[in-house]
Short mmCIF file of C-alpha atoms in Angstrom, two decimals:
data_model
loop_
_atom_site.label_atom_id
_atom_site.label_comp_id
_atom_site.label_asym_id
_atom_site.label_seq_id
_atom_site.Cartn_x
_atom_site.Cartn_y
_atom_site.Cartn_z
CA UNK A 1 132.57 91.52 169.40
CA UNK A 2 130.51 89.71 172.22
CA UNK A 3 129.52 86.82 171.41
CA UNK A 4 127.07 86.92 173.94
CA UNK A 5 124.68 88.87 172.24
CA UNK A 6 123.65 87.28 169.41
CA UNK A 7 125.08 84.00 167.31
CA UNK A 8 125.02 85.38 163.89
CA UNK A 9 126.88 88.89 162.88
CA UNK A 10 127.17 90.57 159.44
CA UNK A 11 130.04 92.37 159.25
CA UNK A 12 130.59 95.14 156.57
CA UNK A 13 134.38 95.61 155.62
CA UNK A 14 135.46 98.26 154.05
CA UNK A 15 138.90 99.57 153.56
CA UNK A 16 142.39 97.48 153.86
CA UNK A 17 142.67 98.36 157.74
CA UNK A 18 139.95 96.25 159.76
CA UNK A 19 140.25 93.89 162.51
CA UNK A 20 138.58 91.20 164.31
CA UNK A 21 138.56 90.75 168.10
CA UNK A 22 136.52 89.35 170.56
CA UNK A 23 135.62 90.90 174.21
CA UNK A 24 136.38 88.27 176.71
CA UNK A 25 134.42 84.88 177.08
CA UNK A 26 131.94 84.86 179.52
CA UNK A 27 131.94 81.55 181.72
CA UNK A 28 129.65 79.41 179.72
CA UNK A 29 131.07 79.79 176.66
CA UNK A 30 131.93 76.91 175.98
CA UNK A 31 130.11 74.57 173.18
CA UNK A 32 128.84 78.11 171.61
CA UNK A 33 128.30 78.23 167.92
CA UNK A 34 128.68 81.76 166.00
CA UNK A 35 128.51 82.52 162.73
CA UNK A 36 129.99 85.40 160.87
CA UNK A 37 128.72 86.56 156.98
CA UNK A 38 131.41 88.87 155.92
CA UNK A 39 131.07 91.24 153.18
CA UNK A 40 133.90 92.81 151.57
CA UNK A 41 133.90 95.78 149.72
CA UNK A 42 137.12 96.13 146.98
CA UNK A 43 139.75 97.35 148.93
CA UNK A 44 139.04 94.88 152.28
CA UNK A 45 141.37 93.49 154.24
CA UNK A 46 140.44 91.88 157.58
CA UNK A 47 142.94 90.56 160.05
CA UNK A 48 141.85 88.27 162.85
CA UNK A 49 142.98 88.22 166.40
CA UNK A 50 145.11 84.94 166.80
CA UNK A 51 144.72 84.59 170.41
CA UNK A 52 140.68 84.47 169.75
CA UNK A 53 140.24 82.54 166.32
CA UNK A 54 141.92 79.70 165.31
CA UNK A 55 142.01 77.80 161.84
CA UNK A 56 143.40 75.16 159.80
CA UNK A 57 147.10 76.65 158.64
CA UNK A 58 146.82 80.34 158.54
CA UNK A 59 143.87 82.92 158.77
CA UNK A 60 141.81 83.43 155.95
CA UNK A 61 142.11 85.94 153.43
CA UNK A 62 138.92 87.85 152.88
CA UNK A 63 137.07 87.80 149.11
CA UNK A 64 137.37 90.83 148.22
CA UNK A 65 134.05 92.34 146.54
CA UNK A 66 131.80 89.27 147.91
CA UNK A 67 130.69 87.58 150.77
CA UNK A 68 132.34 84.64 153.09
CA UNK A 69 130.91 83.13 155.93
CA UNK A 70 132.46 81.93 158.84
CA UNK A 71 131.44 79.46 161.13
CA UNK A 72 133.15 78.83 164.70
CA UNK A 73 132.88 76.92 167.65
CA UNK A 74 133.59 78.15 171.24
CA UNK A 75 135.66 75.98 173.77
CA UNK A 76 135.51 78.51 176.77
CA UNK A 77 138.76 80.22 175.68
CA UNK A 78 139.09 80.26 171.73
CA UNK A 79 137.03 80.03 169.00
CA UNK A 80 137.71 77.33 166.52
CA UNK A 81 136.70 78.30 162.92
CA UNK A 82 135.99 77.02 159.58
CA UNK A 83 135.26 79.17 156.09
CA UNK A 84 133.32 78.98 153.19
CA UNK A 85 134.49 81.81 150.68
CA UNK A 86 133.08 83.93 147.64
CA UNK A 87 129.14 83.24 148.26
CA UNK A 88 126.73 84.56 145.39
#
């Protein structure tokens, strides 16, 4: 993902095989917010790139058949996230 292009994405998972990585930070990065709505179908699975995201303890798991959203912040190198799961 570049994070360059917009500050919101949706991403559709579906399947127990998908990943999450970012292409790397462009020089001003730093400060950025991004947000990311993800929608799982019943099967998904998403793993997250370590050296991009960081959060509290471990990575999140994913709700499967609903929606979480995601909400980082950008330091220049990482992003540093925080999730709200199983939105109606």
């Amino acid at each position: 993902i570049d994070i360059t292009t917009a500050n919101v994405f949706i991403l559709n998972v579906e399947g127990p095989s998908a990943a999450i990585a970012l292409d790397a930070l462009p020089s001003g990065a730093a400060g950025m917010d991004v947000t990311f709505i993800i929608k799982g179908d019943a099967t998904a699975v998403l793993s997250f790139e370590t050296s991009d995201f960081n959060f509290t303890g471990t990575a999140p798991t994913i709700t499967q058949s609903g929606t979480d959203l995601l909400r980082c912040v950008c330091d220049g190198t990482s992003l540093y996230c925080n999730v709200t799961q199983d939105l109606s």
